[in-house]
Short mmCIF file of C-alpha atoms and ligand atoms in Angstrom, two decimals:
data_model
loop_
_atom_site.label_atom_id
_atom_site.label_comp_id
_atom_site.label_asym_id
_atom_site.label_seq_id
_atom_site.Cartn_x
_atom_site.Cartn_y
_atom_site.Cartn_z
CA UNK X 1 -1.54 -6.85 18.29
CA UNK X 2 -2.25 -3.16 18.22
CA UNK X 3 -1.56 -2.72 21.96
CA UNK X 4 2.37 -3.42 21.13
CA UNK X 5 2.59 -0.61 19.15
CA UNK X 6 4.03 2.30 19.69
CA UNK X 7 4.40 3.84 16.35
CA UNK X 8 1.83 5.10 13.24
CA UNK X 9 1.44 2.41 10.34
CA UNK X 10 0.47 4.67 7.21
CA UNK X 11 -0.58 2.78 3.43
CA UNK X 12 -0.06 3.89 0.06
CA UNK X 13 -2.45 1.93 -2.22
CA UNK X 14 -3.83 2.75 -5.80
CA UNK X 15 -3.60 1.33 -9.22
CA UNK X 16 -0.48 1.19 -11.16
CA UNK X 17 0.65 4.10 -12.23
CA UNK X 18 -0.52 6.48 -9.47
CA UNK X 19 2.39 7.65 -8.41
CA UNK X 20 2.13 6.06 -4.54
CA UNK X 21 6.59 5.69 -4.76
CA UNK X 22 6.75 9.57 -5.02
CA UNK X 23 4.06 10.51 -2.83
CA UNK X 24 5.45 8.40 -0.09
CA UNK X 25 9.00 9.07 -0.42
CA UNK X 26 8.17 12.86 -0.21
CA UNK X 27 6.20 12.09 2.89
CA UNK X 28 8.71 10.58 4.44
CA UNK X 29 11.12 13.46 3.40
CA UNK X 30 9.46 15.88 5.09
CA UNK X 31 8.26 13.46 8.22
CA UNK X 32 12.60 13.61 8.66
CA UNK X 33 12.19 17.36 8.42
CA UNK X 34 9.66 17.00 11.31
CA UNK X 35 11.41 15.29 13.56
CA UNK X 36 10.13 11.81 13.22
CA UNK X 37 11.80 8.63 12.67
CA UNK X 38 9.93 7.49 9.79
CA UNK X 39 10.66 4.73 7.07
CA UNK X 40 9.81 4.21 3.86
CA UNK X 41 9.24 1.10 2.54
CA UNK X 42 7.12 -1.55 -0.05
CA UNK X 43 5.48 -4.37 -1.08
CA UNK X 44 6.18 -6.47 -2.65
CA UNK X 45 10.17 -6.74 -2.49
CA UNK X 46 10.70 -4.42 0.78
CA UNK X 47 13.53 -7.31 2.15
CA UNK X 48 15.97 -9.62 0.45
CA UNK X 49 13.74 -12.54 0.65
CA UNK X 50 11.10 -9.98 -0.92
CA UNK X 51 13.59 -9.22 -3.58
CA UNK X 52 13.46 -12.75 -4.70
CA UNK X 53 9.63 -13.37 -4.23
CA UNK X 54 8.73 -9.95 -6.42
CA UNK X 55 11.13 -10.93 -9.38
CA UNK X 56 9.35 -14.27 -8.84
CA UNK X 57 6.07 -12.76 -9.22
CA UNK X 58 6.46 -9.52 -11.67
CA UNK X 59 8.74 -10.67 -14.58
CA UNK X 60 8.02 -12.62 -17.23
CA UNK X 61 8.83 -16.52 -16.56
CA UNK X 62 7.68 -19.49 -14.75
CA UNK X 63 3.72 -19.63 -14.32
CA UNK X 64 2.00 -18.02 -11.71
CA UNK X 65 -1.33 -19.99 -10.72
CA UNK X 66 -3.87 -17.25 -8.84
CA UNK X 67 -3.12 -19.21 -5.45
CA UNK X 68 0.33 -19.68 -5.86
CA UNK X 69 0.61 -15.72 -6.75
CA UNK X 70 -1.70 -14.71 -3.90
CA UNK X 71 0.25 -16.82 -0.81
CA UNK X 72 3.28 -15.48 -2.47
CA UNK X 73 2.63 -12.40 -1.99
CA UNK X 74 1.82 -13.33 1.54
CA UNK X 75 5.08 -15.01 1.99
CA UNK X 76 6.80 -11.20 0.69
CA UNK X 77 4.59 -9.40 3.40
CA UNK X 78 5.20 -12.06 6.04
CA UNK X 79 9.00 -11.66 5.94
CA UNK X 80 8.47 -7.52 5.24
CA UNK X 81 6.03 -7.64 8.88
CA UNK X 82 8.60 -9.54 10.55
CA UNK X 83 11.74 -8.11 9.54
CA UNK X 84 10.78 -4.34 8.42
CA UNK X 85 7.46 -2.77 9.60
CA UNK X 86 7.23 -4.38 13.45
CA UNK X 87 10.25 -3.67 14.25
CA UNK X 88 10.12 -0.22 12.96
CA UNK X 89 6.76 0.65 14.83
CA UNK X 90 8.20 -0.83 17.90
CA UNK X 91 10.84 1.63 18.82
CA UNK X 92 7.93 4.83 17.61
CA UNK X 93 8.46 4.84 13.58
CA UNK X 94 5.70 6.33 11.34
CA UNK X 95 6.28 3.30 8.66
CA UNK X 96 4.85 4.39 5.04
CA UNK X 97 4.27 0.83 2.86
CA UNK X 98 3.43 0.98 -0.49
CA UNK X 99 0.78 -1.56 -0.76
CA UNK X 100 -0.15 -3.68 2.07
CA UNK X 101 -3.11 -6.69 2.35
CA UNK X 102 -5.88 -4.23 0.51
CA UNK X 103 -3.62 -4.90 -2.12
CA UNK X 104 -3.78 -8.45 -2.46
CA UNK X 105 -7.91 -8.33 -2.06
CA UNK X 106 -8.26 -5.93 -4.93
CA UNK X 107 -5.99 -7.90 -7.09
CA UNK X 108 -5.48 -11.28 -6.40
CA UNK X 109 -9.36 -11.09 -5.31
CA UNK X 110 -11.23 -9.07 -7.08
CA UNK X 111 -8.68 -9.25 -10.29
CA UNK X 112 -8.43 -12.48 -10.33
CA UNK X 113 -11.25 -14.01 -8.90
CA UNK X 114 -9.67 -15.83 -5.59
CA UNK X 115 -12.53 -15.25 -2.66
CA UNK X 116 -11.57 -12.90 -0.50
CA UNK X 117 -12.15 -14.41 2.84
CA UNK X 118 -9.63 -17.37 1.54
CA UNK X 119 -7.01 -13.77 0.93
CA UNK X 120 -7.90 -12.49 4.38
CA UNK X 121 -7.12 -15.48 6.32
CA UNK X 122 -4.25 -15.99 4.92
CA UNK X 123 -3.01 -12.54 5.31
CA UNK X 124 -4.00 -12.55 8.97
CA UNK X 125 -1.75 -15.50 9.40
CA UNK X 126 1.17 -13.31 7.67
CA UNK X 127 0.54 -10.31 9.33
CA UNK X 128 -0.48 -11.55 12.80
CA UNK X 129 -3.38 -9.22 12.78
CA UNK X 130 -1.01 -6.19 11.79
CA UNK X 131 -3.35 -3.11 9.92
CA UNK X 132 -2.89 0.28 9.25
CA UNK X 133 -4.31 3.00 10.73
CA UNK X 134 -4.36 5.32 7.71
CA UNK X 135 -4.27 4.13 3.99
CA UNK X 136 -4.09 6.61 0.71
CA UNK X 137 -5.87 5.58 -2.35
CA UNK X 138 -4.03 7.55 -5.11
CA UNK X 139 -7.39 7.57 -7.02
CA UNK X 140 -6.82 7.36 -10.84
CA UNK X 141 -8.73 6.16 -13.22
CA UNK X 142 -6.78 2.99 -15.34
CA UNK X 143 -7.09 4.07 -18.71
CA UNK X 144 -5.26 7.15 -17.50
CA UNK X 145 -2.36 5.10 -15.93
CA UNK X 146 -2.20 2.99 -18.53
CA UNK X 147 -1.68 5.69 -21.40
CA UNK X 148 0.49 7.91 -18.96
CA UNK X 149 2.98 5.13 -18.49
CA UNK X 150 2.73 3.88 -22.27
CA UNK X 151 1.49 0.41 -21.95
CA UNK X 152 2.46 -2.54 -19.01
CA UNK X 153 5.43 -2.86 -18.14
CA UNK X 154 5.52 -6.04 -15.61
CA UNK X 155 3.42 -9.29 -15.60
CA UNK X 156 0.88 -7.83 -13.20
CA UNK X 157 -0.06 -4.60 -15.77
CA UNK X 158 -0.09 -6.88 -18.74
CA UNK X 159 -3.23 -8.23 -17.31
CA UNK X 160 -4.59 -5.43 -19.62
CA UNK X 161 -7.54 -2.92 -18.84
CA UNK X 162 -10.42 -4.91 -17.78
CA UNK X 163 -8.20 -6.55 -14.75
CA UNK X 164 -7.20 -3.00 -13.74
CA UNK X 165 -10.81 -1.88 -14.26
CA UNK X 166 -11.52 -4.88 -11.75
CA UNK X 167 -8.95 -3.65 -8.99
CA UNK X 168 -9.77 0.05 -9.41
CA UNK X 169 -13.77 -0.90 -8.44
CA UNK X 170 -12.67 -2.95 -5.45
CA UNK X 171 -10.24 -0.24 -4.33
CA UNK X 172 -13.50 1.84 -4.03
CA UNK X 173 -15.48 -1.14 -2.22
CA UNK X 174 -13.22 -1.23 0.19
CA UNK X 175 -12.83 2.67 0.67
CA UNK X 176 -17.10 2.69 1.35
CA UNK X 177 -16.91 -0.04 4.31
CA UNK X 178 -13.91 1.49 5.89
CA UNK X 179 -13.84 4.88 5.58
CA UNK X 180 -12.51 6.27 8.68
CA UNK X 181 -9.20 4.03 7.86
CA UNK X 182 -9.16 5.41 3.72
CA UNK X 183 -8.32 8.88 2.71
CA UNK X 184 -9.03 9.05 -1.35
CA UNK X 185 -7.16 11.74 -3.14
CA UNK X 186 -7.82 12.43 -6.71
CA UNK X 187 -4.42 12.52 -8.70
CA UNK X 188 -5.72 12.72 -12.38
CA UNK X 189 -4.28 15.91 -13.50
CA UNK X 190 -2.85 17.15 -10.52
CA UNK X 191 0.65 18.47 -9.60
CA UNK X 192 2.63 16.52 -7.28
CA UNK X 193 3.09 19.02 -4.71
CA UNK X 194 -0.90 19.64 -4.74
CA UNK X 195 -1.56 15.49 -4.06
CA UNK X 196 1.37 15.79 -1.57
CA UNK X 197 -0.58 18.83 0.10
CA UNK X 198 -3.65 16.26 0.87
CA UNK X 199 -1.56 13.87 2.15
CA UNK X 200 0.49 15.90 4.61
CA UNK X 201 -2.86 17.41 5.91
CA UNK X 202 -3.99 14.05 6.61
CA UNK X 203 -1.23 12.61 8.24
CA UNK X 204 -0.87 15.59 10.36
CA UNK X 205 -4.52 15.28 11.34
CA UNK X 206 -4.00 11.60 11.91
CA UNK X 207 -0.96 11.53 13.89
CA UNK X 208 -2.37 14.25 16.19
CA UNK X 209 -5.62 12.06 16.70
CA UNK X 210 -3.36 9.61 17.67
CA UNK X 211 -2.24 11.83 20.61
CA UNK X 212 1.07 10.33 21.80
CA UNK X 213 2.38 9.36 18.48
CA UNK X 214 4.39 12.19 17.39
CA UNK X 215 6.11 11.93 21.13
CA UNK X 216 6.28 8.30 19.76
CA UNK X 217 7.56 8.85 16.39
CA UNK X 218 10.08 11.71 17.37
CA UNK X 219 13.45 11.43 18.46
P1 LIG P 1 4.13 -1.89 -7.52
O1 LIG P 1 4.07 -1.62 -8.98
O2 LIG P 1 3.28 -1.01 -6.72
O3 LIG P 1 5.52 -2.01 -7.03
O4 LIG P 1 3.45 -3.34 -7.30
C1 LIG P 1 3.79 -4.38 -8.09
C2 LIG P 1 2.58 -5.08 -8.59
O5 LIG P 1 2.19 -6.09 -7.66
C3 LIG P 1 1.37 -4.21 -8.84
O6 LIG P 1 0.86 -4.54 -10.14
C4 LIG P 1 0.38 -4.66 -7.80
C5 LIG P 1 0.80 -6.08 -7.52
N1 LIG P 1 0.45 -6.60 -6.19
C6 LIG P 1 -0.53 -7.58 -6.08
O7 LIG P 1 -1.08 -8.01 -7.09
N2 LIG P 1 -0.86 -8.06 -4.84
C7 LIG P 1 -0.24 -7.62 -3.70
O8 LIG P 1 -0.58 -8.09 -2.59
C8 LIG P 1 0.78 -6.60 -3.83
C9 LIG P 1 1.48 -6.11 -2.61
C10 LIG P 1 1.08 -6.12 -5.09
#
């Protein structure tokens, strides 16, 4: 699938409360400033059918079983591959997602017990084979999150400390088996700027490994 693309697939992921929406709308910001097409965009709700699927899964309302939760949020990144990120990396984009499969192993897997070769088949079915080529890990620690945002605020974070414990410790598995793909930056008691400092370095890095892909990305 990876020999179709032209563009650079970058992924925010991190426990709630990280602050992955600011970090990657800056970075997109200042990809624009660069001279790349670049678009920001996240999962789950990052189309109208999304929109439906991640009220659906987030608020407070009909039951949720762990399977039904987990293929639903395959279903959101299905239509969001399809409709959003392919297209995008076809004509040269650098696409930014918030959240992507890693985040459906961590939580749907590791939070709530599903195995996760059962997540990553499914997920290969929804994304065709689709990966990133660089993914953030906003690395904070839950009980931070937790008393920085004052308490849950969506079905998912009222799942309480332990299940965030859970995902933060998988996070972390999956940074030591892939870590050419993972960058980890710290955020705990950093400014903004400073996390967005990290990031840009990467991505810079990155995108010049990459060779090509700024030509790519740029208008
Ligand atoms: P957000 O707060 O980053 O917008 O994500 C919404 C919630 O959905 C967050 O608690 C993480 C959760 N989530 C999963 O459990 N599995 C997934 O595959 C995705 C994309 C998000």
């Amino acid at each position: 699938m990876s020999g179709e693309r032209r563009g650079f697939f970058i992924t925010f992921e991190g426990p709630d409360g990280c602050g992955k929406s600011t970090q990657a709308r800056l970075l997109v910001a200042w990809l624009k400033e660069q001279g790349f097409d670049a678009v920001h965009t996240f999962e789950p709700g990052g189309t109208a059918l999304g929109r439906e699927l991640r009220r659906l899964l987030l608020d407070e309302g009909a039951p949720v079983s762990p399977v039904a939760e987990m293929l639903l949020m395959a279903a959101d990144r299905a239509q969001h591959v399809e409709e959003v990120i392919r297209p995008a990396l076809a004509r040269g984009a650098v696409v930014v997602s918030e959240r992507f499969v890693d985040s459906s192993i961590v939580y749907q897997g590791a939070g709530l017990g599903l195995p996760e070769e059962q997540i990553r088949q499914v997920n290969a079915v929804a994304t065709g084979g689709l990966a990133p080529q660089l993914t953030f890990f906003l690395d904070l620690d839950p009980a931070h999150a937790f008393s920085k945002e004052g308490g849950a605020s969506d079905r998912i974070e009222g799942r309480g400390l332990q299940f965030q414990r859970a995902v933060w410790t998988a996070y972390h598995r999956l940074l030591e088996r892939e870590p050419d793909r993972w960058v980890r930056i710290p955020v705990a008691g950093r400014p903004v700027e400073d996390v967005q400092a990290d990031v840009r370095r990467a991505v810079l890095e990155r995108l010049k490994v990459a060779g090509g892909a700024r030509g790519e990305a740029a208008p």
